[in-house]
Every structure is written in C-alpha cells, then in structure tokens.
mmCIF file of C-alpha atoms in Angstrom:
data_model
loop_
_atom_site.group_PDB
_atom_site.id
_atom_site.type_symbol
_atom_site.label_atom_id
_atom_site.label_comp_id
_atom_site.label_asym_id
_atom_site.label_seq_id
_atom_site.Cartn_x
_atom_site.Cartn_y
_atom_site.Cartn_z
ATOM 1 C CA MET A 8 173.687 -45.609 -8.779
ATOM 2 C CA PRO A 9 177.039 -47.037 -9.266
ATOM 3 C CA VAL A 10 177.782 -50.461 -10.160
ATOM 4 C CA ARG A 11 179.907 -52.512 -8.196
ATOM 5 C CA VAL A 12 181.650 -55.791 -9.403
ATOM 6 C CA SER A 13 182.371 -58.105 -6.398
ATOM 7 C CA LEU A 14 183.056 -61.909 -5.680
ATOM 8 C CA LEU A 15 180.089 -64.076 -6.053
ATOM 9 C CA THR A 16 178.384 -64.899 -2.839
ATOM 10 C CA GLU A 17 176.023 -67.978 -1.853
ATOM 11 C CA ALA A 18 173.239 -65.242 -1.307
ATOM 12 C CA ASP A 19 174.076 -64.337 -4.832
ATOM 13 C CA ILE A 20 173.819 -67.438 -6.706
ATOM 14 C CA PRO A 21 169.727 -67.557 -7.378
ATOM 15 C CA GLY A 22 170.245 -64.056 -8.964
ATOM 16 C CA ALA A 23 173.520 -65.085 -10.932
ATOM 17 C CA VAL A 24 171.660 -68.207 -12.194
ATOM 18 C CA SER A 25 168.677 -66.622 -13.198
ATOM 19 C CA ALA A 26 170.702 -63.687 -15.220
ATOM 20 C CA ILE A 27 172.683 -66.516 -17.034
ATOM 21 C CA GLN A 28 169.559 -68.676 -17.964
ATOM 22 C CA GLN A 29 167.731 -65.469 -19.557
ATOM 23 C CA ALA A 30 171.028 -64.587 -21.674
ATOM 24 C CA PHE A 31 171.560 -68.187 -22.941
ATOM 25 C CA ALA A 32 167.324 -68.762 -23.560
ATOM 26 C CA ASP A 33 168.287 -68.318 -27.384
ATOM 27 C CA ASP A 34 171.531 -69.089 -27.373
ATOM 28 C CA PRO A 35 172.888 -70.839 -30.358
ATOM 29 C CA TYR A 36 174.891 -73.714 -28.459
ATOM 30 C CA ASN A 37 171.849 -74.228 -25.863
ATOM 31 C CA ASN A 38 169.563 -74.535 -28.879
ATOM 32 C CA TRP A 39 171.816 -77.311 -30.290
ATOM 33 C CA VAL A 40 172.802 -79.084 -26.898
ATOM 34 C CA PHE A 41 169.357 -79.079 -25.188
ATOM 35 C CA ASP A 42 166.175 -80.751 -26.578
ATOM 36 C CA LYS A 43 163.840 -77.727 -26.163
ATOM 37 C CA SER A 44 160.932 -80.033 -26.217
ATOM 38 C CA THR A 45 162.136 -81.984 -22.972
ATOM 39 C CA PHE A 46 164.312 -79.125 -21.418
ATOM 40 C CA ASN A 47 163.823 -78.765 -17.756
ATOM 41 C CA PRO A 48 164.535 -75.361 -16.400
ATOM 42 C CA GLN A 49 164.586 -76.482 -12.653
ATOM 43 C CA ARG A 50 167.237 -78.849 -13.625
ATOM 44 C CA ASN A 51 169.481 -76.562 -15.417
ATOM 45 C CA ALA A 52 169.090 -74.255 -12.558
ATOM 46 C CA ALA A 53 170.599 -76.798 -10.239
ATOM 47 C CA SER A 54 173.143 -77.406 -13.007
ATOM 48 C CA LEU A 55 174.210 -73.658 -12.883
ATOM 49 C CA GLY A 56 174.038 -73.724 -8.932
ATOM 50 C CA ILE A 57 176.694 -76.639 -8.756
ATOM 51 C CA ARG A 58 178.905 -74.632 -11.544
ATOM 52 C CA CYS A 59 178.658 -71.389 -9.618
ATOM 53 C CA ARG A 60 179.751 -72.998 -6.523
ATOM 54 C CA TRP A 61 182.380 -74.867 -8.194
ATOM 55 C CA GLY A 62 183.587 -71.531 -9.555
ATOM 56 C CA MET A 63 183.295 -69.729 -6.488
ATOM 57 C CA ARG A 64 186.016 -72.227 -4.973
ATOM 58 C CA ASN A 65 188.369 -72.938 -8.179
ATOM 59 C CA GLY A 66 187.968 -69.776 -10.406
ATOM 60 C CA ILE A 67 187.484 -65.920 -10.459
ATOM 61 C CA PHE A 68 183.559 -65.382 -10.486
ATOM 62 C CA HIS A 69 182.237 -61.800 -10.131
ATOM 63 C CA VAL A 70 178.659 -60.450 -10.252
ATOM 64 C CA ALA A 71 177.932 -56.876 -10.928
ATOM 65 C CA LYS A 72 175.091 -55.042 -8.569
ATOM 66 C CA GLU A 73 174.355 -51.800 -8.064
ATOM 67 C CA GLU A 74 175.749 -50.416 -4.893
ATOM 68 C CA GLY A 75 173.135 -50.683 -2.120
ATOM 69 C CA SER A 76 171.038 -53.365 -4.348
ATOM 70 C CA ASP A 77 171.146 -56.987 -4.168
ATOM 71 C CA GLU A 78 170.005 -57.624 -7.803
ATOM 72 C CA VAL A 79 172.488 -59.364 -10.116
ATOM 73 C CA LEU A 80 172.863 -57.366 -13.261
ATOM 74 C CA GLY A 81 175.895 -59.425 -14.785
ATOM 75 C CA VAL A 82 177.975 -62.233 -14.051
ATOM 76 C CA ALA A 83 181.269 -63.083 -15.344
ATOM 77 C CA CYS A 84 183.244 -66.454 -14.392
ATOM 78 C CA TRP A 85 186.832 -66.620 -15.294
ATOM 79 C CA LEU A 86 189.322 -70.071 -14.987
ATOM 80 C CA LYS A 87 192.850 -69.141 -14.081
ATOM 81 C CA PRO A 88 195.335 -70.083 -15.896
ATOM 82 C CA GLN A 89 196.975 -73.598 -15.688
ATOM 83 C CA PRO A 90 200.378 -74.152 -16.590
ATOM 84 C CA ALA A 91 200.792 -76.876 -19.535
ATOM 85 C CA ASP A 92 203.434 -78.514 -17.385
ATOM 86 C CA GLN A 93 201.730 -78.484 -13.945
ATOM 87 C CA PRO A 94 200.307 -81.987 -12.878
ATOM 88 C CA PRO A 95 196.671 -81.641 -11.131
ATOM 89 C CA THR A 96 196.825 -81.096 -7.833
ATOM 90 C CA TRP A 97 195.214 -82.671 -4.982
ATOM 91 C CA HIS A 98 192.671 -79.870 -4.633
ATOM 92 C CA ASP A 99 192.081 -80.132 -8.512
ATOM 93 C CA TRP A 100 191.263 -84.001 -8.068
ATOM 94 C CA ILE A 101 189.104 -83.197 -5.263
ATOM 95 C CA GLU A 102 187.052 -80.662 -6.779
ATOM 96 C CA GLY A 103 186.841 -82.672 -9.934
ATOM 97 C CA TRP A 104 185.038 -85.470 -8.174
ATOM 98 C CA ARG A 105 183.335 -83.334 -5.886
ATOM 99 C CA LEU A 106 181.895 -81.483 -9.345
ATOM 100 C CA TRP A 107 181.570 -85.086 -10.593
ATOM 101 C CA PHE A 108 179.313 -86.499 -7.763
ATOM 102 C CA ASN A 109 177.104 -83.026 -7.697
ATOM 103 C CA GLN A 110 176.204 -83.554 -10.733
ATOM 104 C CA VAL A 111 175.330 -87.202 -10.428
ATOM 105 C CA GLY A 112 172.957 -86.670 -7.780
ATOM 106 C CA MET A 113 171.528 -83.842 -9.585
ATOM 107 C CA ASN A 114 171.217 -86.120 -13.120
ATOM 108 C CA LEU A 115 169.471 -88.950 -10.386
ATOM 109 C CA TYR A 116 166.825 -86.305 -9.060
ATOM 110 C CA TYR A 117 165.959 -84.375 -12.655
ATOM 111 C CA GLY A 118 167.177 -86.728 -15.253
ATOM 112 C CA ARG A 119 168.829 -85.137 -18.390
ATOM 113 C CA GLY A 120 166.559 -82.583 -18.474
ATOM 114 C CA GLY A 121 166.868 -82.306 -22.145
ATOM 115 C CA LEU A 122 170.603 -82.184 -22.658
ATOM 116 C CA ASN A 123 171.697 -84.158 -25.638
ATOM 117 C CA VAL A 124 174.766 -86.098 -24.178
ATOM 118 C CA LYS A 125 176.268 -87.027 -27.672
ATOM 119 C CA ARG A 126 176.092 -83.362 -28.441
ATOM 120 C CA TYR A 127 177.974 -82.274 -25.308
ATOM 121 C CA TYR A 128 180.804 -84.670 -25.869
ATOM 122 C CA ILE A 129 180.773 -83.384 -29.643
ATOM 123 C CA TRP A 130 181.520 -79.847 -28.171
ATOM 124 C CA LYS A 131 184.122 -81.224 -25.512
ATOM 125 C CA GLU A 132 186.096 -82.844 -28.339
ATOM 126 C CA ALA A 133 185.645 -79.700 -30.594
ATOM 127 C CA GLN A 134 186.820 -77.604 -27.602
ATOM 128 C CA ALA A 135 189.866 -79.604 -26.625
ATOM 129 C CA LYS A 136 191.067 -79.628 -30.135
ATOM 130 C CA ALA A 137 190.893 -75.759 -30.849
ATOM 131 C CA GLN A 138 192.648 -75.298 -27.360
ATOM 132 C CA SER A 139 195.837 -77.528 -28.215
ATOM 133 C CA ALA A 140 195.887 -75.596 -31.203
ATOM 134 C CA VAL A 141 195.358 -72.056 -29.964
ATOM 135 C CA TRP A 142 197.039 -72.230 -26.404
ATOM 136 C CA THR A 143 200.481 -71.962 -26.969
ATOM 137 C CA ASP A 144 201.469 -69.895 -24.013
ATOM 138 C CA PRO A 145 202.746 -72.729 -21.580
ATOM 139 C CA ARG A 146 201.924 -70.369 -18.559
ATOM 140 C CA GLY A 147 198.173 -70.774 -19.688
ATOM 141 C CA TYR A 148 195.565 -68.514 -20.003
ATOM 142 C CA TYR A 149 192.739 -66.492 -18.213
ATOM 143 C CA PHE A 150 189.536 -68.396 -19.790
ATOM 144 C CA LEU A 151 186.485 -65.984 -19.973
ATOM 145 C CA ASN A 152 183.595 -68.924 -19.441
ATOM 146 C CA ILE A 153 180.819 -66.805 -18.989
ATOM 147 C CA MET A 154 180.148 -63.412 -19.289
ATOM 148 C CA VAL A 155 176.346 -61.988 -19.281
ATOM 149 C CA VAL A 156 174.522 -58.972 -18.779
ATOM 150 C CA LEU A 157 170.883 -58.625 -18.154
ATOM 151 C CA PRO A 158 169.201 -56.595 -21.226
ATOM 152 C CA LYS A 159 168.210 -53.729 -19.125
ATOM 153 C CA ALA A 160 171.707 -53.482 -17.872
ATOM 154 C CA GLN A 161 173.201 -53.274 -20.904
ATOM 155 C CA GLY A 162 174.925 -50.132 -22.545
ATOM 156 C CA LYS A 163 175.740 -49.155 -18.791
ATOM 157 C CA GLY A 164 179.327 -50.203 -18.634
ATOM 158 C CA VAL A 165 178.401 -53.290 -16.382
ATOM 159 C CA GLY A 166 180.435 -55.439 -19.067
ATOM 160 C CA ARG A 167 183.490 -53.724 -18.960
ATOM 161 C CA LEU A 168 183.873 -53.546 -15.539
ATOM 162 C CA MET A 169 183.370 -57.205 -15.043
ATOM 163 C CA MET A 170 185.919 -57.615 -18.076
ATOM 164 C CA GLU A 171 188.513 -55.085 -16.917
ATOM 165 C CA ALA A 172 188.506 -56.864 -13.393
ATOM 166 C CA VAL A 173 190.432 -59.498 -14.850
ATOM 167 C CA THR A 174 192.017 -58.314 -18.163
ATOM 168 C CA LYS A 175 193.801 -55.427 -15.812
ATOM 169 C CA GLN A 176 194.908 -58.196 -13.755
ATOM 170 C CA ALA A 177 196.084 -60.421 -16.637
ATOM 171 C CA ASP A 178 198.132 -57.531 -18.124
ATOM 172 C CA ALA A 179 200.081 -56.603 -14.684
ATOM 173 C CA GLU A 180 200.937 -60.038 -14.953
ATOM 174 C CA GLY A 181 201.729 -60.431 -18.549
ATOM 175 C CA MET A 182 199.340 -63.307 -19.382
ATOM 176 C CA LYS A 183 197.047 -63.914 -22.116
ATOM 177 C CA CYS A 184 193.268 -64.290 -22.128
ATOM 178 C CA TYR A 185 190.823 -66.828 -23.959
ATOM 179 C CA LEU A 186 187.251 -66.937 -24.775
ATOM 180 C CA GLU A 187 184.770 -69.160 -26.780
ATOM 181 C CA SER A 188 181.671 -66.946 -28.024
ATOM 182 C CA SER A 189 178.721 -68.983 -29.881
ATOM 183 C CA ARG A 190 177.944 -66.224 -31.897
ATOM 184 C CA ASP A 191 180.205 -64.249 -34.370
ATOM 185 C CA VAL A 192 178.062 -61.267 -34.577
ATOM 186 C CA PRO A 193 177.791 -59.069 -32.536
ATOM 187 C CA ASN A 194 179.929 -60.609 -30.055
ATOM 188 C CA MET A 195 183.249 -61.025 -31.825
ATOM 189 C CA GLN A 196 182.988 -57.130 -32.032
ATOM 190 C CA ILE A 197 182.019 -56.518 -28.948
ATOM 191 C CA TYR A 198 184.928 -58.887 -27.513
ATOM 192 C CA GLY A 199 187.076 -56.591 -29.821
ATOM 193 C CA ARG A 200 186.693 -53.766 -28.059
ATOM 194 C CA PHE A 201 188.520 -55.433 -24.987
ATOM 195 C CA GLY A 202 191.533 -56.600 -27.255
ATOM 196 C CA PHE A 203 190.431 -60.056 -27.910
ATOM 197 C CA LYS A 204 191.198 -61.248 -31.753
ATOM 198 C CA PHE A 205 190.038 -64.337 -33.626
ATOM 199 C CA ALA A 206 191.848 -67.237 -33.192
ATOM 200 C CA LYS A 207 190.108 -70.442 -34.482
ATOM 201 C CA GLU A 208 186.749 -71.656 -35.544
ATOM 202 C CA LEU A 209 184.979 -74.665 -33.677
ATOM 203 C CA GLU A 210 182.474 -76.665 -35.514
ATOM 204 C CA CYS A 211 180.390 -78.951 -33.792
ATOM 205 C CA ASN A 212 179.010 -81.597 -36.010
ATOM 206 C CA ASP A 213 176.132 -83.851 -35.534
ATOM 207 C CA ASP A 214 175.468 -85.977 -38.474
ATOM 208 C CA GLY A 215 174.955 -82.855 -40.436
ATOM 209 C CA THR A 216 173.253 -80.793 -37.521
ATOM 210 C CA ALA A 217 175.909 -78.211 -36.584
ATOM 211 C CA ILE A 218 176.885 -75.102 -35.135
ATOM 212 C CA ASN A 219 180.116 -72.955 -35.014
ATOM 213 C CA LEU A 220 181.917 -71.325 -32.286
ATOM 214 C CA TYR A 221 184.240 -68.912 -32.339
ATOM 215 C CA ALA A 222 187.936 -68.977 -29.786
ATOM 216 C CA MET A 223 189.377 -65.480 -29.074
ATOM 217 C CA VAL A 224 192.463 -64.945 -27.434
ATOM 218 C CA ARG A 225 193.632 -61.366 -26.405
ATOM 219 C CA GLU A 226 197.403 -60.539 -25.854
ATOM 220 C CA PRO A 227 198.533 -58.470 -22.512
ATOM 221 C CA ASN A 228 198.057 -54.960 -22.915
ATOM 222 C CA ALA A 229 196.280 -55.343 -26.284
ATOM 223 C CA VAL A 230 194.401 -52.244 -27.851
ATOM 224 C CA PRO A 231 190.811 -52.486 -29.074
ATOM 225 C CA GLN A 232 190.153 -53.580 -32.502
ATOM 226 C CA ALA A 233 188.672 -51.490 -35.242
ATOM 227 C CA ASN A 234 184.901 -52.448 -36.013
#
C-alpha cells in the first residue's frame, strides 16, 4: 500500500509517541540525559504527548501511514523559521506558558522520571551556542526537531517522503533548513542525501561524562552529498 504523509492529529498521538520512544530507546542523547535505573516510560510518554500537542499548534508535525491504515510508521516535527529581529508574539508567549504549565503538572504527577536536569540544561546551553554560531540567515531556518521511522518501515522511502514534505517548501521559499543529530554514523550520511552539510559539533560535558551532537545545515535547492 502507498504511504501518505499527513499532519499529526489527536488520534495519531499514541502511535507517534510509541514510534518516538522506540526510535530513541538507545539514543546517545537519551542515554546521557536520562538515568536508566529510574527512567519512567509513562512519564516520558506523557512528556512526548505534551510536545506533540504543542507541535501541532506551533510547528509542522507530520506522520507517515500506509493508505487505509492508522498505524504510524514515521514521525517528523519541524519548527518554523523565526526571523531574528521578530519579537515574540502574544501567541508565542501564551504557548510558552501553556507548555510550561503542562510540564509542571506532569512533573508534579510523575516526578522527573529519571531526567537529569543538570544535563538537560548543559545541552540547552550547548544548543544555544551552536545555533548562535550557525544561524547566520536573519530570516530563520526550518528546524528539523524530530525525524523517526519504525525499523520495519525503513528502506521504503518513508523518511524521504516526510523530509521532502518540508524541504520542497523550504526550496520554494528560498529558506535554509537545520537539524541536530545525536549520531554521526550513519545519520550524517543519511541526512547528506537530502543536501544537509555538517556545520558544527556540540559538546555536552558533565564533569567528564560527555556526548557530542552534530549540527547540519541545508541550503535551498541543495544537491545530495557524496557518500
């Protein structure tokens, strides 16, 4: 059956959360920022659900499903370009507080669920520094925040369909795209097929326990990178 890419709906959220959890179960960043001995998958699912709903309202949140099926095979979340000189709108302000209150309520109910808060803020600081250095276009960037495909659906063009749903839009608008990968191999090669180039390495170091993330940028109408 052909695979279709569509905007995330409320009914898709359980499947999207499950796909994200499967994809990031052994992710280097997740292994670094969460204490596996106290990791709470229910709390993590609640957190991802909050993020999904925020993404539906504020980003470009796609799911991939076979025609006629409700099973989510892939998930992609993009943040829209934000011009550097554009102040936050009332919508941005309200959505920020809405997200914060939802997260506080979740933490009161579930606790931290194994999240190492210190490491989370180390990552946020490294991310802010990298984006400050890499984001040179004042018009902003399409930011690929999440891209996952279930193992059983890999190699069938699902990722390409989700990627091109936004890169084609970016090309038409003459806009750049940006992402951060928690793995250099094979992720950077895969993203290179869509025209992304390595831009900067992010080091997240907690007193000697460190991980590296890899920032990549795609120019409008970029050609695939050689393997």
